[in-house]
């Protein structure tokens, strides 16, 4: 669009854009899509962190068991514990079994019994801590059987009472984060779809003229597809960048453990924002294509 | 306008257009066109006259396929247009140039871009057609307004631009709805000469108009619509 008509030179003419340039409405749309993409990215990162946290809780519990040795007969408690540890080490699914030294066991009990009570001949129970193979942990029954075979009187605590609770909580945290994330992604997709359709409707007059001039569906669809995919992709990129920056900040502020040990954030989680602009652009492209085809079908 | 030996002639002998018992209504309203029967032989030139509301624009809409007949049959280039696949319709439309009564220029494009639109849509290359577009715009008196947006054009200038856009693709059929409604007599005659010239090159022309004077001067045959029915007249002015 040159301004000095007298100097308009057809030889230098370049075809103008078939769609009107972006207007204020497009700006508002880009903003809303950017905000939704930002939220979608944050919840995606949150879901990843929640998943990691949940796995951490259960791993700590399933990765170990505690065996309490009841001293009996002539054998010293220490000897019984040592024998138990030896028997347990041989069980499949156990990576290590250690008898807790007397001092450590006393240290554990001290808060309850008090320092003065720590006299040598108090029949303190001895503890054996068992580290389990995280891939195929030994069951409590397996440990029991090994202890019985060795003739040691002991009770096995494999934390199973806790594990069920913790796993339920972890599962809930995981699903909650995932649901919120999916919900926001769906909302973003719906907004992109509606906005694209509204945008096309606003240009219906242009579409009609193109149609009556013999434009094919693909020609019209491509025009809008490019326009709206670019806008949504840009908005998605804004939102994703902002979310990644915020998450990076949280990761830095949170120190070695991530945001907090409760929501452990890893650098790799930031990669979750990468597909968002692409998805936003794809959604807009598909919506534009479908709407254009629908309008042209309607026009005959 | 420069002639071009690649100009496409009609692909069938016989009429380019035939209406057989065509009726048309908008939605559930009464018929605005009733039992229309006529033919346009290839290379013919007709005026379409009638009082305001008689149905001239509606009849043109049927031909450029913006509306569908509610009964009867329309054959174009020897084919029933209702039987033409949706994917083939764009190519049929490219063979029809239309000057709309309300112009329908694209407001965000300058005169040059508006005029070049049909060539662009049919996939032409700018360096091939830009000289033709410039020449045509000069011919309709818009040489100094090629850069102007439609909003800054006068009514007559818009009309001439709409005409230039309709003829730039050298259509097989040219439909014009009140093409001289907003221009002075000098320009009206110039526009008529453009249509006659195009007609000489083989384009079948149908012009809806109130302009009795133009019809009389041209001496071309007239189709007259009276309240949705067609009455065939003879030559212009010889009613
Ligand atoms: N889109 C529409 N919806 C409903 N009715 C319509 C529509 N367009 C036209 N009509 C009606 O159809 C009839 C014929 O209208 P049309 O526009 O074909 O007349 P015309 O001969 O072109 O008139 P004019 O000379 O004023 O342009 C009129 O009664 C008009 O009200
Ligand atoms: Mg009319």
Coordinates of C-alpha atoms and ligand atoms in Angstrom, one line a residue:
Chain A
X1 CA 0.0 0.0 0.0
X2 CA 2.0 2.9 -1.2
X3 CA 0.9 6.4 -0.3
X4 CA 2.0 8.4 -3.3
X5 CA -0.3 7.3 -6.0
X6 CA 1.3 9.3 -8.7
X7 CA 4.4 7.2 -8.3
X8 CA 2.7 3.8 -8.1
X9 CA 4.8 1.6 -10.4
X10 CA 3.0 -1.6 -11.5
X11 CA 6.4 -3.1 -12.5
X12 CA 7.4 -3.0 -8.8
X13 CA 4.0 -4.2 -7.5
X14 CA 4.0 -7.1 -5.1
X15 CA 0.7 -8.9 -4.3
X16 CA -0.7 -7.7 -1.0
X17 CA -1.9 -10.0 1.8
X18 CA -5.3 -11.5 1.0
X19 CA -6.3 -11.3 4.6
X20 CA -6.5 -8.0 6.4
X21 CA -3.5 -7.4 8.7
X22 CA -3.7 -8.3 12.3
X23 CA -6.0 -6.1 14.3
X24 CA -6.7 -5.5 18.0
X25 CA -8.8 -8.6 18.3
X26 CA -5.9 -10.8 17.3
X27 CA -3.9 -9.2 20.1
X28 CA -6.4 -10.1 22.7
X29 CA -6.6 -13.6 21.3
X30 CA -2.8 -14.0 21.4
X31 CA -2.8 -12.9 25.0
X32 CA -5.5 -15.3 26.2
X33 CA -3.9 -18.2 24.4
X34 CA -0.5 -17.3 25.8
X35 CA -1.9 -17.2 29.4
X36 CA -3.6 -20.6 28.9
X37 CA -0.4 -22.1 27.4
X38 CA 1.5 -20.7 30.3
X39 CA -0.8 -22.4 32.8
X40 CA -0.7 -25.6 30.8
X41 CA 3.1 -25.6 30.9
X42 CA 3.2 -24.9 34.7
X43 CA 0.7 -27.7 35.4
X44 CA 2.7 -30.1 33.2
X45 CA 5.9 -29.3 35.0
X46 CA 4.0 -29.6 38.3
X47 CA 2.6 -33.0 37.3
X48 CA 6.1 -34.2 36.5
X49 CA 7.4 -33.0 39.8
X50 CA 4.5 -34.5 41.7
X51 CA 5.1 -37.8 39.9
X52 CA 8.8 -37.7 41.0
X53 CA 7.8 -36.8 44.6
X54 CA 5.3 -39.7 44.7
X55 CA 7.9 -42.1 43.4
X56 CA 10.4 -40.9 46.0
X57 CA 8.0 -41.5 48.9
X58 CA 7.2 -45.1 47.9
X59 CA 10.8 -45.9 47.0
X60 CA 12.0 -45.0 50.4
X61 CA 9.5 -47.3 52.0
X62 CA 9.6 -50.2 49.6
X63 CA 13.4 -50.1 49.4
X64 CA 13.9 -51.2 53.0
X65 CA 12.6 -53.4 55.8
X66 CA 13.4 -53.7 59.5
X67 CA 13.8 -56.9 61.4
X68 CA 13.5 -56.9 65.2
X69 CA 15.4 -59.8 66.9
X70 CA 13.9 -61.2 70.1
X71 CA 16.7 -62.5 72.2
X72 CA 16.1 -66.0 73.5
X73 CA 17.9 -69.0 74.8
X74 CA 21.6 -69.0 75.5
X75 CA 22.6 -67.0 72.4
X76 CA 23.7 -63.4 73.0
X77 CA 21.5 -60.9 71.2
X78 CA 24.4 -59.7 69.2
X79 CA 25.1 -63.2 67.9
X80 CA 21.5 -63.7 67.1
X81 CA 21.4 -60.4 65.2
X82 CA 24.6 -61.3 63.3
X83 CA 23.2 -64.7 62.3
X84 CA 19.9 -63.1 61.2
X85 CA 21.8 -60.6 59.1
X86 CA 23.8 -63.4 57.5
X87 CA 20.6 -65.4 56.8
X88 CA 18.8 -62.4 55.4
X89 CA 21.7 -61.4 53.0
X90 CA 21.2 -64.7 51.2
X91 CA 17.6 -64.1 50.4
X92 CA 16.7 -63.2 46.8
X93 CA 15.7 -59.6 46.5
X94 CA 17.8 -58.4 49.4
X95 CA 20.8 -56.2 48.5
X96 CA 22.2 -55.8 52.0
X97 CA 21.3 -56.8 55.6
X98 CA 23.1 -55.2 58.5
X99 CA 22.8 -55.8 62.2
X100 CA 22.6 -52.4 63.9
X101 CA 25.4 -52.0 66.4
X102 CA 24.4 -51.8 70.0
X103 CA 25.3 -48.1 70.2
X104 CA 23.1 -47.3 67.3
X105 CA 20.2 -49.2 68.7
X106 CA 20.7 -47.5 72.0
X107 CA 20.8 -44.1 70.3
X108 CA 17.5 -44.9 68.6
X109 CA 15.9 -45.9 72.0
X110 CA 17.5 -43.2 74.1
X111 CA 14.8 -40.6 73.6
X112 CA 12.3 -43.1 75.0
X113 CA 14.2 -44.7 77.8
X114 CA 16.6 -42.0 78.8
X115 CA 20.4 -42.1 79.1
X116 CA 20.4 -43.5 82.6
X117 CA 18.5 -46.6 81.6
X118 CA 21.2 -47.6 79.2
X119 CA 22.8 -50.2 81.3
X120 CA 24.7 -53.0 79.7
X121 CA 22.6 -55.9 80.6
X122 CA 19.2 -54.4 79.7
X123 CA 17.8 -56.9 77.2
X124 CA 17.5 -54.5 74.3
X125 CA 16.0 -55.8 71.1
X126 CA 18.5 -55.9 68.3
X127 CA 17.6 -54.5 64.9
X128 CA 18.6 -55.7 61.5
X129 CA 18.1 -53.2 58.6
X130 CA 17.5 -54.8 55.3
X131 CA 18.0 -53.0 52.0
X132 CA 15.8 -54.4 49.3
X133 CA 16.4 -54.6 45.6
X134 CA 14.2 -51.8 44.3
X135 CA 13.4 -53.7 41.1
X136 CA 12.3 -57.0 42.7
X137 CA 12.1 -56.5 46.5
X138 CA 11.9 -59.5 48.7
X139 CA 8.5 -60.0 50.4
X140 CA 8.1 -60.1 54.2
X141 CA 7.2 -63.8 54.0
X142 CA 10.5 -64.5 52.3
X143 CA 12.4 -62.8 55.1
X144 CA 10.3 -64.7 57.7
X145 CA 11.0 -68.0 56.1
X146 CA 14.8 -67.3 56.1
X147 CA 14.7 -66.3 59.7
X148 CA 12.8 -69.4 60.8
X149 CA 15.2 -71.6 58.8
X150 CA 18.1 -70.0 60.7
X151 CA 16.2 -70.5 64.0
X152 CA 16.1 -66.8 64.9
X153 CA 13.1 -65.5 66.7
X154 CA 12.3 -62.2 65.0
X155 CA 9.5 -60.0 63.6
X156 CA 9.7 -58.4 60.2
X157 CA 8.4 -54.9 59.5
X158 CA 8.4 -54.3 55.7
X159 CA 6.4 -51.0 56.1
X160 CA 3.5 -52.5 54.2
X161 CA 1.1 -50.8 56.6
X162 CA 2.4 -47.5 55.5
X163 CA 3.1 -48.3 51.9
X164 CA -0.6 -48.8 51.0
X165 CA -1.4 -45.4 52.5
X166 CA 1.5 -43.6 50.9
X167 CA 0.9 -45.2 47.6
X168 CA -2.7 -44.1 47.7
X169 CA -1.6 -40.6 48.5
X170 CA 1.0 -40.6 45.8
X171 CA -1.4 -42.0 43.2
X172 CA -3.8 -39.2 44.1
X173 CA -1.2 -36.5 43.8
X174 CA -0.2 -37.9 40.4
X175 CA -3.7 -38.1 39.1
X176 CA -4.7 -34.7 40.5
X177 CA -1.7 -33.0 38.8
X178 CA -2.3 -34.8 35.5
X179 CA -6.0 -34.0 35.5
X180 CA -5.5 -30.3 36.1
X181 CA -2.9 -30.3 33.4
X182 CA -5.2 -32.1 30.9
X183 CA -8.1 -29.9 31.8
X184 CA -6.1 -26.7 31.1
X185 CA -4.8 -28.2 27.8
X186 CA -8.4 -29.0 26.8
X187 CA -9.4 -25.4 27.8
X188 CA -6.5 -24.0 25.7
X189 CA -7.5 -26.1 22.8
X190 CA -11.1 -25.1 23.0
X191 CA -10.2 -21.4 23.2
X192 CA -7.9 -21.7 20.2
X193 CA -10.7 -23.5 18.3
X194 CA -13.4 -20.9 19.2
X195 CA -11.1 -18.0 18.5
X196 CA -10.1 -19.4 15.1
X197 CA -13.7 -19.9 14.2
X198 CA -14.7 -16.4 15.3
X199 CA -11.7 -15.0 13.4
X200 CA -12.9 -16.8 10.2
X201 CA -16.4 -15.6 10.7
X202 CA -15.2 -12.0 11.0
X203 CA -13.6 -12.4 7.5
X204 CA -16.6 -14.1 5.9
X205 CA -16.9 -11.3 3.4
X206 CA -13.4 -11.9 2.2
X207 CA -14.0 -15.6 2.0
X208 CA -17.2 -15.0 0.0
X209 CA -15.4 -12.9 -2.6
X210 CA -12.5 -15.4 -2.9
X211 CA -15.1 -18.2 -3.2
X212 CA -17.1 -16.5 -5.9
X213 CA -13.8 -15.7 -7.7
X214 CA -13.2 -19.4 -8.0
X215 CA -10.9 -20.1 -5.0
X216 CA -10.6 -23.7 -4.0
X217 CA -11.2 -24.8 -0.5
X218 CA -7.6 -25.6 0.0
X219 CA -6.6 -22.1 -1.1
X220 CA -8.8 -20.4 1.4
X221 CA -8.0 -22.9 4.1
X222 CA -4.3 -22.4 3.7
X223 CA -4.7 -18.6 4.1
X224 CA -6.4 -18.9 7.4
X225 CA -4.3 -21.9 8.5
X226 CA -1.1 -20.0 8.1
X227 CA -2.5 -16.9 9.9
X228 CA -4.0 -18.7 12.9
X229 CA -1.3 -21.3 13.3
X230 CA 1.3 -18.5 13.4
X231 CA -0.7 -16.5 16.0
X232 CA -1.4 -19.5 18.2
X233 CA 2.2 -20.8 17.9
X234 CA 3.6 -17.4 18.9
X235 CA 1.2 -17.2 21.8
X236 CA 2.2 -20.7 22.8
X237 CA 5.9 -19.8 22.6
X238 CA 5.3 -16.8 24.9
X239 CA 3.4 -18.8 27.4
X240 CA 5.9 -21.7 27.4
X241 CA 8.9 -19.4 27.7
X242 CA 7.3 -17.6 30.7
X243 CA 6.5 -20.9 32.4
X244 CA 10.0 -22.3 31.8
X245 CA 11.5 -19.2 33.1
X246 CA 9.4 -19.3 36.3
X247 CA 10.2 -23.0 36.8
X248 CA 13.9 -22.4 36.3
X249 CA 13.7 -19.6 38.9
X250 CA 12.0 -22.0 41.3
X251 CA 14.6 -24.7 40.6
X252 CA 17.4 -22.3 41.3
X253 CA 15.8 -20.8 44.4
X254 CA 15.0 -24.3 45.7
X255 CA 18.6 -25.4 45.9
X256 CA 19.8 -28.9 45.2
X257 CA 16.5 -30.6 46.0
X258 CA 14.4 -28.6 43.6
X259 CA 11.6 -26.3 44.7
X260 CA 11.3 -28.2 48.0
X261 CA 11.7 -31.9 48.8
X262 CA 7.9 -32.0 48.6
X263 CA 7.9 -30.9 44.9
X264 CA 11.2 -32.0 43.5
X265 CA 11.8 -30.1 40.2
X266 CA 14.4 -31.3 37.8
X267 CA 16.0 -29.3 34.9
X268 CA 14.8 -31.9 32.5
X269 CA 11.2 -31.1 33.5
X270 CA 11.5 -27.8 31.7
X271 CA 11.5 -29.7 28.4
X272 CA 7.8 -30.4 29.0
X273 CA 7.0 -26.9 27.7
X274 CA 8.6 -27.7 24.2
X275 CA 5.6 -29.4 22.7
X276 CA 3.1 -26.7 23.8
X277 CA 3.7 -24.1 21.0
X278 CA 3.7 -26.8 18.4
X279 CA 0.4 -28.2 19.8
X280 CA -1.1 -24.8 19.9
X281 CA -0.2 -24.1 16.3
X282 CA -1.4 -27.5 15.2
X283 CA -4.7 -27.0 17.0
X284 CA -5.2 -23.6 15.4
X285 CA -4.3 -25.0 12.0
X286 CA -6.8 -27.9 12.2
X287 CA -9.5 -25.6 13.5
X288 CA -8.9 -23.1 10.7
X289 CA -9.0 -25.8 8.1
X290 CA -12.2 -27.3 9.4
X291 CA -13.9 -23.9 9.8
X292 CA -12.9 -22.7 6.3
X293 CA -14.1 -26.0 4.8
X294 CA -17.4 -25.6 6.7
X295 CA -17.9 -22.0 5.6
X296 CA -17.2 -22.9 2.0
X297 CA -19.5 -25.9 2.1
X298 CA -22.1 -23.6 3.4
X299 CA -21.5 -21.1 0.5
X300 CA -22.0 -24.0 -1.9
Chain B
X1 CA -6.8 -5.0 -23.5
X2 CA -4.3 -7.2 -25.3
X3 CA -5.6 -10.2 -27.1
X4 CA -4.3 -13.6 -26.3
X5 CA -4.4 -16.7 -28.4
X6 CA -4.7 -18.9 -25.3
X7 CA -8.1 -17.5 -24.8
X8 CA -10.4 -20.4 -23.9
X9 CA -13.4 -20.9 -26.1
X10 CA -16.5 -22.7 -24.9
X11 CA -16.0 -26.4 -24.9
X12 CA -19.4 -27.3 -26.4
X13 CA -21.4 -26.1 -29.3
X14 CA -24.9 -24.8 -28.4
X15 CA -25.9 -22.4 -25.8
X16 CA -23.5 -21.4 -23.0
X17 CA -26.4 -21.1 -20.7
X18 CA -29.9 -22.6 -20.6
X19 CA -32.6 -22.1 -18.0
X20 CA -35.4 -24.7 -18.2
X21 CA -38.4 -24.1 -15.9
X22 CA -36.3 -22.5 -13.2
X23 CA -38.0 -21.2 -10.1
X24 CA -36.2 -19.7 -7.1
X25 CA -37.1 -18.6 -3.6
X26 CA -35.2 -17.3 -0.6
X27 CA -35.8 -19.6 2.3
X28 CA -39.5 -20.1 2.8
X29 CA -40.6 -16.9 1.1
X30 CA -42.7 -17.0 -2.2
X31 CA -40.8 -17.5 -5.4
X32 CA -38.9 -14.4 -6.6
X33 CA -38.3 -16.1 -10.0
X34 CA -41.0 -18.2 -11.6
X35 CA -40.7 -20.6 -14.5
X36 CA -37.8 -19.0 -16.2
X37 CA -36.9 -20.3 -19.7
X38 CA -34.2 -18.9 -21.9
X39 CA -30.9 -19.6 -23.6
X40 CA -27.7 -17.5 -24.1
X41 CA -26.0 -18.7 -27.3
X42 CA -22.2 -18.6 -27.1
X43 CA -20.8 -15.2 -27.9
X44 CA -24.2 -13.5 -27.4
X45 CA -24.8 -10.1 -25.7
X46 CA -28.0 -9.5 -23.7
X47 CA -29.4 -6.9 -21.4
X48 CA -31.5 -8.0 -18.5
X49 CA -34.0 -5.3 -17.6
X50 CA -36.9 -5.1 -15.1
X51 CA -38.2 -2.9 -12.3
X52 CA -36.5 -2.8 -9.0
X53 CA -37.2 -6.0 -7.1
X54 CA -38.1 -7.9 -10.4
X55 CA -35.4 -10.4 -9.7
X56 CA -32.5 -9.4 -11.9
X57 CA -29.8 -9.8 -9.2
X58 CA -31.4 -13.1 -8.1
X59 CA -31.2 -14.5 -11.6
X60 CA -27.5 -13.5 -11.9
X61 CA -26.9 -15.1 -8.5
X62 CA -28.2 -18.4 -9.9
X63 CA -25.8 -18.1 -12.8
X64 CA -22.7 -17.4 -10.7
X65 CA -23.8 -20.1 -8.3
X66 CA -24.2 -18.0 -5.2
X67 CA -27.8 -19.3 -4.9
X68 CA -29.5 -22.5 -6.0
X69 CA -32.6 -22.9 -8.0
X70 CA -35.5 -24.3 -6.0
X71 CA -36.9 -26.0 -9.1
X72 CA -36.0 -26.5 -12.8
X73 CA -32.7 -27.0 -14.3
X74 CA -29.7 -24.8 -15.3
X75 CA -27.2 -26.0 -17.9
X76 CA -23.9 -24.2 -18.2
X77 CA -21.4 -25.1 -20.9
X78 CA -23.6 -28.0 -21.6
X79 CA -23.7 -29.4 -18.0
X80 CA -26.4 -29.4 -15.4
X81 CA -24.9 -27.2 -12.7
X82 CA -26.5 -29.2 -9.9
X83 CA -24.6 -32.3 -11.1
X84 CA -21.2 -30.6 -11.0
X85 CA -19.0 -31.8 -8.2
X86 CA -18.1 -29.3 -5.5
X87 CA -14.4 -29.7 -6.4
X88 CA -15.1 -28.7 -10.0
X89 CA -17.2 -25.6 -9.1
X90 CA -14.2 -23.3 -8.5
X91 CA -13.0 -24.0 -12.0
X92 CA -16.4 -23.2 -13.4
X93 CA -16.6 -20.0 -11.4
X94 CA -13.3 -18.9 -12.9
X95 CA -14.9 -18.9 -16.3
X96 CA -17.5 -16.4 -15.0
X97 CA -16.7 -12.8 -14.4
X98 CA -19.1 -10.9 -12.2
X99 CA -19.7 -7.2 -11.5
X100 CA -21.6 -7.3 -8.3
X101 CA -24.3 -4.7 -7.7
X102 CA -22.6 -3.8 -4.4
X103 CA -19.1 -4.2 -5.9
X104 CA -17.7 -6.5 -3.2
X105 CA -14.2 -5.1 -3.4
X106 CA -11.7 -6.2 -0.7
X107 CA -11.4 -3.2 1.6
X108 CA -7.8 -3.9 2.7
X109 CA -6.4 -4.3 -0.8
X110 CA -5.5 -1.5 -3.1
X111 CA -7.1 -1.1 -6.5
X112 CA -4.3 -3.0 -8.2
X113 CA -4.5 -5.9 -5.9
X114 CA -8.3 -6.0 -6.1
X115 CA -8.1 -6.1 -9.9
X116 CA -5.5 -8.8 -9.9
X117 CA -7.4 -11.0 -7.5
X118 CA -9.0 -13.5 -10.0
X119 CA -5.6 -14.0 -11.7
X120 CA -4.0 -14.6 -8.4
X121 CA -6.7 -17.1 -7.4
X122 CA -6.3 -19.0 -10.6
X123 CA -2.6 -19.4 -9.9
X124 CA -1.1 -16.8 -12.3
X125 CA 2.4 -15.4 -11.7
X126 CA 2.5 -11.7 -10.9
X127 CA 5.2 -11.0 -13.5
X128 CA 3.0 -12.5 -16.2
X129 CA -0.1 -10.5 -15.5
X130 CA 0.9 -7.2 -13.8
X131 CA 1.2 -5.4 -17.2
X132 CA -2.3 -6.6 -18.2
X133 CA -3.7 -5.4 -14.9
X134 CA -2.1 -2.0 -15.2
X135 CA -3.3 -1.6 -18.8
X136 CA -6.8 -2.6 -17.9
X137 CA -6.9 -0.2 -15.0
X138 CA -5.7 2.6 -17.2
X139 CA -8.4 1.7 -19.7
X140 CA -11.2 2.1 -17.1
X141 CA -9.7 5.4 -16.1
X142 CA -8.0 4.4 -12.8
X143 CA -4.4 4.9 -13.9
X144 CA -3.7 7.4 -11.1
X145 CA -5.7 5.4 -8.5
X146 CA -4.0 2.0 -8.7
X147 CA -2.6 2.4 -5.2
X148 CA -5.9 3.6 -3.6
X149 CA -7.9 1.6 -1.1
X150 CA -11.5 1.1 -2.1
X151 CA -12.6 3.3 0.8
X152 CA -10.9 6.3 -0.8
X153 CA -12.5 5.7 -4.2
X154 CA -15.6 7.5 -5.5
X155 CA -18.7 5.4 -6.3
X156 CA -18.0 5.5 -10.0
X157 CA -14.3 4.6 -9.4
X158 CA -15.3 1.6 -7.3
X159 CA -17.7 0.5 -10.0
X160 CA -15.0 0.7 -12.7
X161 CA -12.6 -1.2 -10.5
X162 CA -15.3 -3.9 -10.0
X163 CA -15.7 -4.1 -13.8
X164 CA -12.0 -4.3 -14.3
X165 CA -11.8 -7.2 -11.8
X166 CA -14.7 -9.0 -13.5
X167 CA -13.1 -8.9 -17.0
X168 CA -9.4 -9.2 -16.1
X169 CA -9.5 -13.0 -16.3
X170 CA -11.1 -12.9 -19.8
X171 CA -14.1 -14.9 -18.6
X172 CA -16.3 -17.0 -20.9
X173 CA -19.4 -15.4 -19.4
X174 CA -19.5 -11.9 -18.1
X175 CA -22.4 -11.0 -15.7
X176 CA -22.8 -7.3 -14.7
X177 CA -25.3 -6.1 -12.2
X178 CA -26.0 -2.4 -12.8
X179 CA -22.5 -1.7 -14.0
X180 CA -23.3 1.9 -15.0
X181 CA -25.4 2.8 -12.0
X182 CA -22.8 5.2 -10.5
X183 CA -21.0 6.6 -13.5
X184 CA -21.6 9.5 -15.9
X185 CA -22.7 9.0 -19.5
X186 CA -19.2 9.3 -20.8
X187 CA -17.9 6.5 -18.6
X188 CA -21.0 4.5 -19.2
X189 CA -20.3 4.4 -22.9
X190 CA -16.7 3.6 -22.3
X191 CA -17.8 0.7 -20.1
X192 CA -20.2 -0.5 -22.8
X193 CA -17.4 -0.4 -25.3
X194 CA -15.3 -2.5 -23.0
X195 CA -18.1 -5.1 -22.8
X196 CA -18.6 -5.0 -26.5
X197 CA -14.9 -5.5 -27.1
X198 CA -14.8 -8.5 -24.7
X199 CA -17.9 -9.9 -26.4
X200 CA -16.1 -9.7 -29.8
X201 CA -13.3 -11.8 -28.2
X202 CA -16.0 -14.5 -27.6
X203 CA -17.3 -13.7 -24.1
X204 CA -21.0 -14.2 -23.6
X205 CA -22.3 -11.1 -21.9
X206 CA -25.4 -10.5 -19.7
X207 CA -25.9 -7.1 -18.2
X208 CA -28.6 -6.3 -15.7
X209 CA -29.5 -2.6 -15.9
X210 CA -32.1 0.1 -15.4
X211 CA -30.3 2.3 -17.9
X212 CA -32.8 2.5 -20.8
X213 CA -30.5 4.9 -22.6
X214 CA -27.6 2.5 -22.6
X215 CA -29.8 -0.4 -23.8
X216 CA -31.2 1.8 -26.6
X217 CA -27.7 2.9 -27.7
X218 CA -26.3 -0.6 -27.8
X219 CA -29.0 -2.1 -29.9
X220 CA -28.5 -5.4 -28.2
X221 CA -31.3 -7.9 -27.4
X222 CA -33.1 -7.6 -24.1
X223 CA -34.5 -10.1 -21.6
X224 CA -37.1 -8.5 -19.5
X225 CA -38.2 -9.6 -16.0
X226 CA -41.6 -8.6 -14.7
X227 CA -42.2 -9.6 -11.1
X228 CA -40.2 -12.8 -11.4
X229 CA -41.4 -13.8 -14.8
X230 CA -39.3 -13.4 -18.0
X231 CA -40.7 -11.6 -21.0
X232 CA -38.6 -11.8 -24.1
X233 CA -38.1 -8.5 -25.9
X234 CA -36.5 -7.9 -29.2
X235 CA -33.6 -5.5 -29.8
X236 CA -32.8 -2.7 -27.4
X237 CA -35.2 0.2 -27.6
X238 CA -37.5 -1.7 -30.0
X239 CA -39.8 -2.9 -27.4
Ligands
LIG1 N1 -31.0 -12.4 0.3 C1 -32.3 -12.2 0.1 N2 -33.2 -12.8 1.0 C2 -34.5 -12.7 0.9 N3 -35.1 -12.0 -0.1 C3 -34.3 -11.4 -1.1 C4 -32.9 -11.5 -1.0 N4 -32.4 -10.8 -2.0 C5 -33.4 -10.4 -2.7 N5 -34.6 -10.7 -2.2 C6 -35.9 -10.4 -2.7 O1 -36.0 -11.0 -4.0 C7 -36.7 -10.1 -4.8 C8 -35.9 -9.9 -6.1 O2 -34.7 -9.2 -5.6 P1 -33.5 -8.8 -6.6 O3 -32.4 -8.3 -5.8 O4 -33.3 -10.0 -7.5 O5 -34.2 -7.7 -7.5 P2 -33.5 -6.7 -8.6 O6 -34.3 -6.9 -9.8 O7 -32.1 -7.0 -8.7 O8 -33.8 -5.3 -8.0 P3 -32.9 -4.0 -8.1 O9 -33.1 -3.4 -9.5 O10 -33.4 -3.1 -7.1 O11 -31.4 -4.4 -7.9 C9 -37.0 -8.9 -4.0 O12 -38.4 -9.0 -3.6 C10 -36.1 -9.0 -2.9 O13 -36.7 -8.4 -1.7
LIG2 MG1 -30.4 -6.0 -8.2

